[in-house]
Amino acid sequence: MNFGPQHPAAHGVLRLVLELDGEVIQRADPHIGLLHRGTEKLAENRTYLQSIPYMDRLDYVSMMSNEHAYVMAIEKMMGLEVPIRAQYIRVMFDEITRVLNHLLWLGAHALDVGAMTVFLYAFREREDLFDCYEAVSGARMHAAYYRPGGVYRDLPNQMPQYAVSPLRNAKTVNRQNQNRQGSLLDFIDDFTQRFPKYVDEYETLLSDNRIWKQRTVGIGVVSPERALALGMTGPMLRGSGVAWDLRKTQPYEVYANLDFDIPVGVNGDCYDRYLVRMEEFRQSNRIIKQCVDWLRNNPGPVITADHKVAPPDREGMKSNMEDLIHHFKLFTEGFHVPAGEAYAAVEHPKGEFGIYMISDGANKPYRLKIRAPGFAHLSAIDEMTRGHMIADLVAIIGTQDIVFGEIDR
Amino acid sequence: MSAKLDQLLSNLQTALGAKITQHILALDEVTIECQASDYLAVCQILRDDHRLKFEQLIDLSGVDYQDYGAEAYTGLRYAVVTHLLSVSLNQRLRLRVFAQDEHFPMLPTLVELWPVANWYEREAFDLFGIMFENHPDLRRILTDYGFVGHPFRKDFPVIGNVEMRYDPEQQRVIYQPVSIEARNNVPRLIRNEGAHAK
């Protein structure tokens, strides 16, 4: 039987060819590639800077995490120092991105299994976080905010506010602007104080919900050994009880300075993975809070001063010949990365997202390989669904947190 | 960090010995290369040796080295690069193996060792045309049904060879040669002078 590609539970463009015995799945063969855009090939034909926006479009629900791995690979090869403030900003936005991603996962997963309300709740919070994205980068989703050597610009001192219009009267606008009076950091701080309550709300709706448990407990069980062999990473691996998180085990940026815990599951079923991700909400919230506190007290540069990589400021460019040359070279030819190869991985909300880059010294990468966590997870769907009913397949697709932008690349 | 990498390298040398044809320690990463004929044996040791324990195959990618570098490239053209991760010992390794035959690149499959290799090898086959011996299911994975060619090879144009459109006369979707022209505003450039000198 054909499942998808146009099916609301197929999360985009998954086409599954199922072999069934009655309602029991004997074999599941995913046909992927319907969203294949050849990002890796495109990157080989563009300068390093031009490929950053393509990274947003890989996993289009956790945009900045993708950028992070990409800029980290470039920084590793060039030996660039990232200012500490930029590192904190990156970590803060990585965690905001994790919350964004998990909110979409939670909403979609619950919707697939039959709970409509959670979806609406989740999107309410996503809206606030998109506003944070918009405040720093100007784009709600595809930010292109991380740059080799730092981030594009510092956090704004004023959070954008709603204005009165024929659609919104003064009373509504006042209410909407209540937490937007201060800077972006104040807005995020306000969010971190509200958010734990929201997570409690989701948990009230689901954690002890009889239907939710019937649909997820004991479904799609993966043992720790199989999870490793099947290349699972992130919450899929931790749900099976393997305490592995790159933020702890191979810390990058400033994760080593921050205080947070790694939740792990016990049974390796859909319900445990749900619990792991719910706890990650709370831990991410903790990290965001710590970053906000640090960023308030520590001003400084947010991008490297090496103008061979990062553009000089406008003022310098208009008054200083050398800065003008740097700017011109940077945005026409682009910078050159020394010959060699590097693999940089981040703990993406879905698992290990890695960029393997080969350079031959040119202004464009020679080869860019994107290691997408979803690709390995989806390849395990055959093993995970065997012997389950079709309805459980939907729960398993939900628990894998599949997004086709990264799988098809 | 580097003490740990040196330890890993010496462990690799004791476990694999002469099977390692080249080893590189750069940017806090260890890379080893081996012969295609030793590939399976090397991977078996990497996974099972108690000092190495690479339980996870993180990534497997094909590489086409045809246009590498500023001068004409003379080495073997196709390589498969695997990234391994040991969760228990917290270490990473990159393994590169070149396919000997340029016209029919073939390597043994790793599916028996790491089941996740199944899809990664299908991808490398689809995009680079690298064959994997004894692979249980070597079909195309990312490209269209009935696609011709291997798009990530360096001699495959970025704009592709064919485009698809709906033909109102035949009332079906047809393929035709591409109508767009390749456009490259920023030439690929390797500089060896000034700040970029070796």
Coordinates of C-alpha atoms in Angstrom, one line a residue:
Chain A
M1 CA 0.0 0.0 0.0
N2 CA 1.1 3.5 -0.7
F3 CA 1.3 6.0 2.2
G4 CA 1.9 9.5 1.1
P5 CA 3.5 11.6 -0.4
Q6 CA 0.3 13.6 0.1
H7 CA -0.8 12.6 3.6
P8 CA -1.1 14.9 6.6
A9 CA 0.7 12.4 8.8
A10 CA 3.6 12.0 6.3
H11 CA 5.2 15.3 7.6
G12 CA 5.8 16.7 4.2
V13 CA 6.7 14.5 1.3
L14 CA 7.3 11.0 2.7
R15 CA 6.2 8.2 0.4
L16 CA 6.1 4.9 2.1
V17 CA 5.5 1.7 0.3
L18 CA 4.0 -0.7 2.9
E19 CA 3.7 -4.4 2.7
L20 CA 0.8 -5.4 4.9
D21 CA -0.8 -8.5 6.3
G22 CA -4.2 -7.2 7.2
E23 CA -3.4 -4.2 9.2
V24 CA 0.0 -5.4 10.4
I25 CA 3.1 -4.0 8.7
Q26 CA 5.5 -6.6 7.2
R27 CA 7.8 -4.2 5.6
A28 CA 8.1 -0.4 5.2
D29 CA 10.1 1.0 2.3
P30 CA 10.4 4.8 2.4
H31 CA 10.9 6.5 -1.0
I32 CA 12.6 9.7 -0.3
G33 CA 14.1 12.4 -2.4
L34 CA 11.0 14.3 -3.4
L35 CA 12.4 17.4 -1.8
H36 CA 16.0 16.8 -3.0
R37 CA 17.5 20.1 -4.1
G38 CA 21.1 19.1 -4.3
T39 CA 22.2 21.5 -1.5
E40 CA 25.7 19.9 -1.4
K41 CA 26.2 20.4 -5.1
L42 CA 25.0 24.0 -5.0
A43 CA 27.3 24.7 -2.1
E44 CA 30.3 23.5 -4.2
N45 CA 29.4 26.2 -6.8
R46 CA 29.0 29.1 -4.4
T47 CA 31.3 31.0 -2.1
Y48 CA 31.3 30.0 1.6
L49 CA 29.2 33.0 2.6
Q50 CA 26.6 32.4 -0.1
S51 CA 25.8 29.0 1.2
I52 CA 24.6 30.1 4.7
P53 CA 21.0 30.7 3.6
Y54 CA 20.9 27.2 2.1
M55 CA 21.6 25.8 5.6
D56 CA 18.5 27.4 7.0
R57 CA 16.5 25.5 4.4
L58 CA 17.8 22.1 5.3
D59 CA 15.9 21.4 8.5
Y60 CA 13.5 24.2 8.1
V61 CA 12.2 24.0 11.7
S62 CA 15.6 24.4 13.4
M63 CA 17.2 26.9 11.2
M64 CA 20.0 28.3 13.3
S65 CA 21.3 24.9 14.5
N66 CA 22.0 24.0 10.9
E67 CA 23.9 27.3 10.3
H68 CA 25.8 26.6 13.5
A69 CA 27.4 23.4 12.2
Y70 CA 28.2 25.0 8.9
V71 CA 30.0 28.0 10.4
M72 CA 31.7 25.8 12.9
A73 CA 33.2 23.8 10.1
I74 CA 34.6 26.9 8.4
E75 CA 35.9 28.3 11.7
K76 CA 37.7 25.0 12.4
M77 CA 39.4 25.0 9.1
M78 CA 40.4 28.6 9.2
G79 CA 41.4 28.5 12.9
L80 CA 39.1 31.4 13.7
E81 CA 38.5 32.7 17.2
V82 CA 34.8 33.5 18.0
P83 CA 34.3 36.3 20.5
I84 CA 32.8 34.9 23.8
R85 CA 29.7 37.1 23.5
A86 CA 29.0 35.6 20.1
Q87 CA 29.4 32.2 21.6
Y88 CA 26.8 32.9 24.2
I89 CA 24.4 34.4 21.6
R90 CA 24.8 31.3 19.5
V91 CA 24.1 29.0 22.4
M92 CA 21.1 31.0 23.4
F93 CA 19.7 30.8 19.9
D94 CA 20.6 27.2 19.6
E95 CA 18.4 26.5 22.6
I96 CA 15.6 28.8 21.3
T97 CA 15.8 26.8 18.2
R98 CA 15.6 23.6 20.1
V99 CA 12.4 24.8 21.8
L100 CA 11.0 25.9 18.5
N101 CA 11.8 22.5 17.0
H102 CA 10.4 20.5 19.9
L103 CA 7.2 22.7 19.9
L104 CA 6.6 21.8 16.3
W105 CA 7.4 18.1 16.9
L106 CA 5.1 18.1 20.0
G107 CA 2.2 19.7 18.1
A108 CA 2.6 17.6 15.0
H109 CA 3.1 14.3 17.0
A110 CA 0.0 14.9 19.1
L111 CA -2.0 16.0 16.1
D112 CA -1.1 12.7 14.3
V113 CA -2.1 10.7 17.3
G114 CA -5.4 12.6 17.6
A115 CA -4.9 15.5 20.1
M116 CA -5.7 18.8 18.3
T117 CA -5.3 21.2 21.2
V118 CA -1.6 20.7 21.8
F119 CA -0.9 21.9 18.3
L120 CA -2.6 25.2 18.9
Y121 CA -0.8 25.7 22.2
A122 CA 2.5 24.9 20.7
F123 CA 2.1 27.4 17.9
R124 CA 1.2 30.1 20.4
E125 CA 4.7 29.9 21.9
R126 CA 6.4 29.4 18.5
E127 CA 5.1 32.9 17.6
D128 CA 7.0 34.5 20.4
L129 CA 10.2 32.7 19.5
F130 CA 9.8 33.7 15.8
D131 CA 9.6 37.3 17.0
C132 CA 13.1 36.7 18.7
Y133 CA 14.4 35.4 15.4
E134 CA 12.9 38.4 13.6
A135 CA 14.4 40.9 16.1
V136 CA 17.9 39.7 15.5
S137 CA 17.9 38.8 11.8
G138 CA 14.9 40.4 10.2
A139 CA 13.6 37.0 9.1
R140 CA 11.1 34.9 11.1
M141 CA 12.5 31.6 9.9
H142 CA 15.4 31.6 7.5
A143 CA 17.7 33.8 9.6
A144 CA 21.2 33.5 8.1
Y145 CA 22.3 35.1 11.4
Y146 CA 25.4 33.0 12.2
R147 CA 28.4 34.0 10.2
P148 CA 32.0 32.6 10.2
G149 CA 33.7 34.2 13.1
G150 CA 30.6 35.2 15.1
V151 CA 27.0 36.4 14.4
Y152 CA 25.8 39.0 12.0
R153 CA 25.0 41.7 14.6
D154 CA 24.5 42.3 18.3
L155 CA 21.1 41.8 20.0
P156 CA 18.8 44.8 19.5
N157 CA 18.2 47.2 22.5
Q158 CA 14.6 47.6 21.6
M159 CA 12.2 44.9 20.9
P160 CA 9.9 45.8 17.9
Q161 CA 6.4 46.6 19.0
Y162 CA 3.0 46.3 17.4
A163 CA 1.4 49.4 16.0
V164 CA -2.3 50.5 16.0
S165 CA -3.9 49.7 12.7
P166 CA -7.4 49.2 11.3
L167 CA -6.9 45.6 12.3
R168 CA -5.7 46.2 15.9
N169 CA -7.1 48.8 18.2
A170 CA -5.1 50.5 20.9
K171 CA -6.3 48.2 23.7
T172 CA -5.1 45.1 21.9
V173 CA -1.8 46.7 20.9
N174 CA -1.2 47.8 24.5
R175 CA -1.7 44.2 25.7
Q176 CA 0.5 42.8 23.0
N177 CA 3.2 45.3 23.7
Q178 CA 3.3 44.7 27.4
N179 CA 6.4 42.4 27.4
R180 CA 8.0 44.3 24.5
Q181 CA 8.8 47.5 26.3
G182 CA 12.5 46.7 26.9
S183 CA 15.3 45.0 24.9
L184 CA 15.2 41.6 23.2
L185 CA 16.9 40.1 26.3
D186 CA 14.0 41.4 28.4
F187 CA 11.6 39.8 26.1
I188 CA 13.4 36.5 26.1
D189 CA 13.8 36.7 29.9
D190 CA 10.0 37.2 30.2
F191 CA 9.5 34.2 27.9
T192 CA 11.8 31.9 30.1
Q193 CA 9.7 32.8 33.1
R194 CA 6.4 32.0 31.4
F195 CA 7.6 28.9 29.6
P196 CA 7.8 26.3 32.4
K197 CA 4.1 26.9 33.0
Y198 CA 3.4 26.2 29.4
V199 CA 5.3 23.0 29.5
D200 CA 3.2 22.0 32.5
E201 CA 0.1 22.7 30.4
Y202 CA 1.3 20.4 27.7
E203 CA 2.1 17.7 30.2
T204 CA -1.3 18.0 31.8
L205 CA -2.8 17.4 28.3
L206 CA -0.6 14.4 27.5
S207 CA 1.5 12.8 30.1
D208 CA -1.2 11.0 32.0
N209 CA -3.7 11.0 29.1
R210 CA -5.0 7.5 28.7
I211 CA -5.3 7.7 24.9
W212 CA -1.9 9.2 24.5
K213 CA -0.3 6.4 26.6
Q214 CA -2.2 3.7 24.7
R215 CA -0.9 5.1 21.5
T216 CA 2.8 5.6 22.5
V217 CA 3.8 3.2 25.4
G218 CA 5.5 0.1 24.0
I219 CA 5.4 1.4 20.4
G220 CA 8.5 1.5 18.3
V221 CA 10.8 0.1 21.0
V222 CA 14.5 0.4 20.2
S223 CA 17.2 -1.3 22.3
P224 CA 20.3 0.7 23.1
E225 CA 22.5 -1.6 21.0
R226 CA 20.2 -1.3 18.0
A227 CA 19.9 2.4 18.4
L228 CA 23.7 2.7 18.1
A229 CA 23.9 0.3 15.2
L230 CA 21.1 2.1 13.4
G231 CA 23.0 5.4 13.6
M232 CA 20.5 7.1 15.9
T233 CA 21.5 10.2 17.7
G234 CA 19.8 12.9 19.8
P235 CA 16.5 12.2 21.6
M236 CA 16.1 9.0 19.6
L237 CA 19.3 7.6 21.2
R238 CA 18.7 9.1 24.6
G239 CA 15.1 7.7 24.7
S240 CA 16.8 4.2 24.6
G241 CA 18.8 5.0 27.6
V242 CA 22.2 6.0 26.1
A243 CA 23.4 9.2 27.9
W244 CA 25.0 10.8 24.9
D245 CA 24.8 14.4 24.1
L246 CA 27.4 16.4 22.3
R247 CA 26.8 19.4 24.4
K248 CA 28.1 17.4 27.4
T249 CA 30.4 14.8 25.9
Q250 CA 32.2 17.0 23.2
P251 CA 31.3 20.5 24.4
Y252 CA 31.4 23.2 21.8
E253 CA 31.1 27.0 22.2
V254 CA 30.3 27.7 25.9
Y255 CA 28.2 24.7 26.8
A256 CA 30.9 23.6 29.2
N257 CA 30.3 26.8 31.3
L258 CA 26.5 26.2 31.6
D259 CA 24.6 24.2 34.0
F260 CA 22.1 21.7 32.5
D261 CA 21.1 18.0 32.7
I262 CA 20.7 15.4 30.0
P263 CA 17.5 13.4 30.3
V264 CA 17.5 9.8 29.2
G265 CA 14.7 7.3 28.7
V266 CA 14.5 3.7 30.0
N267 CA 12.3 1.6 27.7
G268 CA 13.2 3.2 24.3
D269 CA 9.5 3.5 23.2
C270 CA 7.6 6.5 21.8
Y271 CA 6.5 7.5 25.3
D272 CA 10.0 7.7 26.7
R273 CA 11.2 9.7 23.7
Y274 CA 8.3 12.0 24.4
L275 CA 9.3 12.4 28.1
V276 CA 12.9 13.0 27.0
R277 CA 11.9 15.8 24.7
M278 CA 9.6 17.3 27.3
E279 CA 12.4 17.5 29.8
E280 CA 14.7 19.0 27.1
F281 CA 12.2 21.9 27.0
R282 CA 12.9 22.6 30.6
Q283 CA 16.6 22.2 30.3
S284 CA 16.8 24.4 27.2
N285 CA 14.8 27.0 29.2
R286 CA 17.4 26.8 31.9
I287 CA 20.2 27.3 29.4
I288 CA 18.5 30.3 27.8
K289 CA 18.0 31.9 31.2
Q290 CA 21.7 31.5 32.0
C291 CA 22.7 33.0 28.7
V292 CA 20.4 35.9 29.1
D293 CA 21.9 36.7 32.5
W294 CA 25.4 36.5 31.1
L295 CA 24.7 38.6 28.0
R296 CA 23.1 41.3 30.1
N297 CA 26.4 41.9 32.0
N298 CA 29.0 41.3 29.4
P299 CA 29.0 43.6 26.4
G300 CA 31.6 43.1 23.7
P301 CA 32.2 42.3 20.1
V302 CA 30.0 39.7 18.4
I303 CA 32.1 38.9 15.3
T304 CA 35.7 38.5 14.7
A305 CA 37.8 41.6 13.9
D306 CA 39.6 39.7 11.1
H307 CA 38.3 41.6 8.0
K308 CA 39.6 38.8 5.7
V309 CA 36.5 36.9 6.9
A310 CA 34.0 39.3 8.5
P311 CA 33.1 42.6 6.8
P312 CA 34.4 45.9 8.3
D313 CA 31.7 48.3 9.6
R314 CA 30.1 50.8 7.3
E315 CA 31.9 53.8 8.8
G316 CA 35.3 52.2 8.3
M317 CA 34.4 51.2 4.8
K318 CA 33.5 54.7 3.8
S319 CA 36.6 56.4 5.3
N320 CA 39.3 53.8 5.1
M321 CA 40.7 52.5 1.8
E322 CA 41.9 49.2 3.3
D323 CA 38.4 48.5 4.7
L324 CA 36.9 49.2 1.4
I325 CA 39.2 46.7 -0.3
H326 CA 38.3 44.1 2.3
H327 CA 34.6 44.7 1.8
F328 CA 35.0 44.5 -1.9
K329 CA 37.0 41.3 -1.9
L330 CA 34.8 39.7 0.6
F331 CA 31.6 40.2 -1.3
T332 CA 32.9 39.5 -4.8
E333 CA 35.5 36.8 -4.5
G334 CA 34.8 35.7 -0.9
F335 CA 37.3 34.4 1.5
H336 CA 39.6 31.4 0.9
V337 CA 39.7 28.4 3.2
P338 CA 43.0 26.6 3.6
A339 CA 43.2 23.2 1.9
G340 CA 42.2 20.3 4.2
E341 CA 39.1 18.7 5.6
A342 CA 37.0 19.1 8.7
Y343 CA 34.0 17.6 10.3
A344 CA 32.0 19.8 12.7
A345 CA 29.0 18.5 14.5
V346 CA 26.4 20.1 16.8
E347 CA 23.7 18.6 19.0
H348 CA 20.9 19.6 16.8
P349 CA 17.3 19.3 18.2
K350 CA 16.9 16.1 16.2
G351 CA 20.3 14.5 16.8
E352 CA 23.8 14.9 15.5
F353 CA 24.0 17.4 12.7
G354 CA 27.4 17.4 11.1
I355 CA 29.1 19.2 8.2
Y356 CA 32.0 17.4 6.5
M357 CA 33.9 19.9 4.4
I358 CA 36.7 19.4 2.0
S359 CA 38.6 22.4 0.8
D360 CA 41.3 22.6 -1.8
G361 CA 42.2 26.2 -0.9
A362 CA 39.6 27.8 -3.2
N363 CA 36.9 30.4 -2.4
K364 CA 34.3 27.6 -2.6
P365 CA 34.2 24.3 -0.8
Y366 CA 35.4 21.3 -2.8
R367 CA 32.9 19.0 -1.3
L368 CA 30.3 19.6 1.4
K369 CA 28.6 16.6 3.0
I370 CA 25.7 17.2 5.3
R371 CA 25.1 14.6 7.9
A372 CA 21.5 14.9 8.7
P373 CA 20.2 13.1 11.8
G374 CA 16.7 12.4 10.2
F375 CA 18.3 10.5 7.4
A376 CA 19.6 7.8 9.7
H377 CA 16.4 7.8 11.7
L378 CA 14.1 7.4 8.7
S379 CA 16.3 4.5 7.5
A380 CA 15.4 2.7 10.7
I381 CA 11.7 3.0 10.2
D382 CA 11.5 -0.4 8.5
E383 CA 12.9 -2.1 11.6
M384 CA 10.9 0.0 14.0
T385 CA 7.5 -0.5 12.4
R386 CA 7.7 -4.3 11.6
G387 CA 4.9 -6.1 13.3
H388 CA 3.1 -2.9 14.3
M389 CA -0.3 -1.7 13.0
I390 CA -0.7 1.1 10.5
A391 CA -1.9 3.4 13.2
D392 CA 1.3 2.9 15.1
L393 CA 3.3 3.8 12.0
V394 CA 1.9 7.3 12.4
A395 CA 3.0 7.4 16.0
I396 CA 6.5 6.2 15.0
I397 CA 6.8 8.8 12.2
G398 CA 5.8 11.4 14.8
T399 CA 8.4 10.2 17.4
Q400 CA 11.2 10.3 14.8
D401 CA 10.5 14.0 14.3
I402 CA 11.0 13.8 10.6
V403 CA 11.6 16.9 8.5
F404 CA 12.2 16.4 4.8
G405 CA 14.4 19.4 4.2
E406 CA 17.3 17.7 5.9
I407 CA 16.6 14.2 4.8
D408 CA 16.5 15.0 1.1
R409 CA 18.9 17.9 1.3
Chain B
M1 CA 43.0 17.0 23.5
S2 CA 46.1 16.2 21.5
A3 CA 47.3 13.6 24.0
K4 CA 44.1 11.8 23.6
L5 CA 44.4 11.9 19.8
D6 CA 48.0 10.6 20.0
Q7 CA 46.7 7.7 22.1
L8 CA 44.0 7.0 19.6
L9 CA 46.5 7.0 16.8
S10 CA 48.9 4.6 18.5
N11 CA 46.0 2.3 19.4
L12 CA 45.0 2.4 15.7
Q13 CA 48.6 1.5 14.7
T14 CA 48.8 -1.4 17.1
A15 CA 45.4 -2.8 16.1
L16 CA 45.7 -2.2 12.3
G17 CA 49.5 -2.2 11.7
A18 CA 50.4 -2.1 8.1
K19 CA 46.8 -1.9 6.9
I20 CA 46.9 1.8 7.5
T21 CA 48.4 3.3 4.3
Q22 CA 48.3 6.9 5.5
H23 CA 47.4 8.7 8.7
I24 CA 46.8 12.4 9.2
L25 CA 46.3 14.3 12.5
A26 CA 45.0 17.7 11.7
L27 CA 42.5 20.1 13.2
D28 CA 41.9 17.8 16.2
E29 CA 40.8 15.0 13.9
V30 CA 42.3 11.7 13.0
T31 CA 42.1 10.5 9.5
I32 CA 43.3 7.1 8.3
E33 CA 43.4 5.6 4.8
C34 CA 43.4 2.0 3.8
Q35 CA 43.4 -0.2 0.7
A36 CA 40.0 -1.1 -0.8
S37 CA 41.0 -4.8 -0.3
D38 CA 41.5 -4.3 3.4
Y39 CA 38.4 -2.1 3.9
L40 CA 36.1 -4.7 5.4
A41 CA 38.8 -6.1 7.7
V42 CA 39.8 -2.7 8.9
C43 CA 36.2 -1.7 9.7
Q44 CA 35.6 -5.0 11.5
I45 CA 38.6 -4.3 13.7
L46 CA 37.6 -0.6 14.2
R47 CA 34.2 -1.7 15.5
D48 CA 35.2 -4.7 17.6
D49 CA 38.7 -3.9 19.1
H50 CA 38.4 -3.0 22.7
R51 CA 40.6 0.0 22.4
L52 CA 38.7 1.4 19.5
K53 CA 35.0 0.4 19.8
F54 CA 33.6 2.5 17.1
E55 CA 30.0 1.4 17.6
Q56 CA 28.5 4.0 15.4
L57 CA 28.8 4.9 11.7
I58 CA 27.9 8.6 11.8
D59 CA 28.4 9.4 8.2
L60 CA 29.4 7.8 4.9
S61 CA 29.9 10.0 1.9
G62 CA 31.3 9.6 -1.6
V63 CA 33.9 12.1 -2.9
D64 CA 34.9 12.7 -6.5
Y65 CA 38.4 14.1 -6.5
Q66 CA 38.7 14.7 -10.2
D67 CA 39.0 18.5 -10.1
Y68 CA 40.8 18.7 -6.7
G69 CA 43.5 21.5 -6.4
A70 CA 44.9 24.0 -8.7
E71 CA 47.0 21.6 -10.7
A72 CA 45.8 18.6 -12.6
Y73 CA 44.8 15.9 -10.2
T74 CA 46.5 12.6 -10.7
G75 CA 45.4 10.3 -7.9
L76 CA 42.4 7.9 -7.9
R77 CA 39.1 9.6 -8.6
Y78 CA 36.5 8.2 -6.3
A79 CA 36.7 7.8 -2.5
V80 CA 34.4 6.8 0.2
V81 CA 34.8 8.7 3.5
T82 CA 33.3 7.3 6.6
H83 CA 33.0 9.1 10.0
L84 CA 33.0 6.8 12.9
L85 CA 32.0 7.6 16.5
S86 CA 32.7 5.6 19.6
V87 CA 30.1 6.5 22.2
S88 CA 31.7 4.4 24.9
L89 CA 35.2 5.9 24.5
N90 CA 34.1 9.3 23.2
Q91 CA 36.4 9.4 20.1
R92 CA 35.9 10.0 16.5
L93 CA 37.7 8.8 13.4
R94 CA 37.7 9.5 9.7
L95 CA 38.4 6.6 7.3
R96 CA 39.0 7.2 3.6
V97 CA 39.3 4.5 1.0
F98 CA 39.8 5.0 -2.7
A99 CA 38.0 2.8 -5.3
Q100 CA 40.7 1.3 -7.5
D101 CA 38.8 1.3 -10.8
E102 CA 37.8 4.7 -12.1
H103 CA 35.3 3.4 -14.7
F104 CA 33.6 1.0 -12.4
P105 CA 34.3 2.1 -8.8
M106 CA 33.5 -0.7 -6.4
L107 CA 33.9 -1.2 -2.7
P108 CA 32.6 -3.8 -0.3
T109 CA 29.5 -2.9 1.7
L110 CA 29.5 -2.1 5.4
V111 CA 25.9 -3.1 5.9
E112 CA 26.8 -6.2 7.9
L113 CA 28.8 -4.2 10.4
W114 CA 26.6 -1.1 10.7
P115 CA 23.1 -1.4 9.3
V116 CA 22.8 2.3 8.9
A117 CA 25.3 2.1 6.1
N118 CA 22.5 0.7 3.9
W119 CA 21.0 4.1 3.1
Y120 CA 24.3 6.0 3.1
E121 CA 25.7 3.6 0.5
R122 CA 22.6 3.9 -1.6
E123 CA 23.1 7.6 -1.5
A124 CA 26.8 7.3 -2.5
F125 CA 25.7 5.0 -5.3
D126 CA 23.0 7.4 -6.5
L127 CA 25.0 10.5 -6.4
F128 CA 28.5 9.3 -7.4
G129 CA 27.9 5.9 -9.0
I130 CA 30.1 4.0 -6.5
M131 CA 29.1 0.4 -6.4
F132 CA 29.0 -1.5 -3.1
E133 CA 29.6 -5.2 -3.4
N134 CA 27.1 -7.5 -1.6
H135 CA 24.8 -4.6 -0.7
P136 CA 21.3 -6.0 -0.2
D137 CA 19.3 -3.2 -1.9
L138 CA 21.4 -0.9 -4.0
R139 CA 18.7 1.3 -5.5
R140 CA 18.7 5.0 -6.2
I141 CA 17.5 6.9 -3.2
L142 CA 17.5 10.7 -3.7
T143 CA 17.1 11.3 -7.4
D144 CA 13.9 10.8 -9.5
Y145 CA 12.6 7.5 -10.6
G146 CA 14.4 6.7 -13.9
F147 CA 17.1 9.4 -13.4
V148 CA 20.1 9.0 -15.7
G149 CA 23.6 9.8 -14.5
H150 CA 25.2 10.5 -11.1
P151 CA 24.6 14.2 -10.3
F152 CA 27.4 14.8 -7.7
R153 CA 30.2 13.8 -10.0
K154 CA 32.3 16.8 -11.0
D155 CA 31.5 16.3 -14.7
F156 CA 27.8 16.5 -14.2
P157 CA 26.5 20.1 -14.8
V158 CA 24.8 21.9 -11.9
I159 CA 21.8 22.8 -14.1
G160 CA 21.3 19.1 -14.9
N161 CA 20.7 17.6 -18.4
V162 CA 16.9 17.3 -18.6
E163 CA 14.0 19.3 -17.3
M164 CA 10.4 18.2 -16.8
R165 CA 7.3 20.0 -17.9
Y166 CA 3.6 19.2 -18.6
D167 CA 3.0 19.0 -22.3
P168 CA -0.6 20.0 -23.1
E169 CA -0.6 18.3 -26.5
Q170 CA 0.4 14.9 -25.3
Q171 CA -1.4 15.6 -22.0
R172 CA 1.4 14.1 -19.9
V173 CA 4.6 15.2 -18.2
I174 CA 7.6 15.0 -20.5
Y175 CA 11.3 15.3 -20.1
Q176 CA 13.3 17.6 -22.5
P177 CA 16.8 19.0 -22.6
V178 CA 17.3 21.9 -20.2
S179 CA 16.5 25.3 -21.6
I180 CA 18.4 27.3 -19.0
E181 CA 22.1 28.3 -19.3
A182 CA 24.7 27.7 -16.6
R183 CA 25.5 30.9 -14.8
N184 CA 28.5 31.4 -12.6
N185 CA 29.1 34.9 -11.3
V186 CA 32.0 34.1 -9.0
P187 CA 34.7 31.9 -10.6
R188 CA 36.3 29.2 -8.5
L189 CA 39.8 30.5 -7.6
I190 CA 42.8 29.1 -5.8
R191 CA 45.3 31.8 -4.9
N192 CA 48.9 30.9 -3.9
E193 CA 50.3 34.4 -3.5
G194 CA 50.3 37.0 -0.7
A195 CA 48.3 36.0 2.4
H196 CA 47.3 32.7 0.7
A197 CA 50.9 31.5 0.0
K198 CA 51.6 28.0 1.2

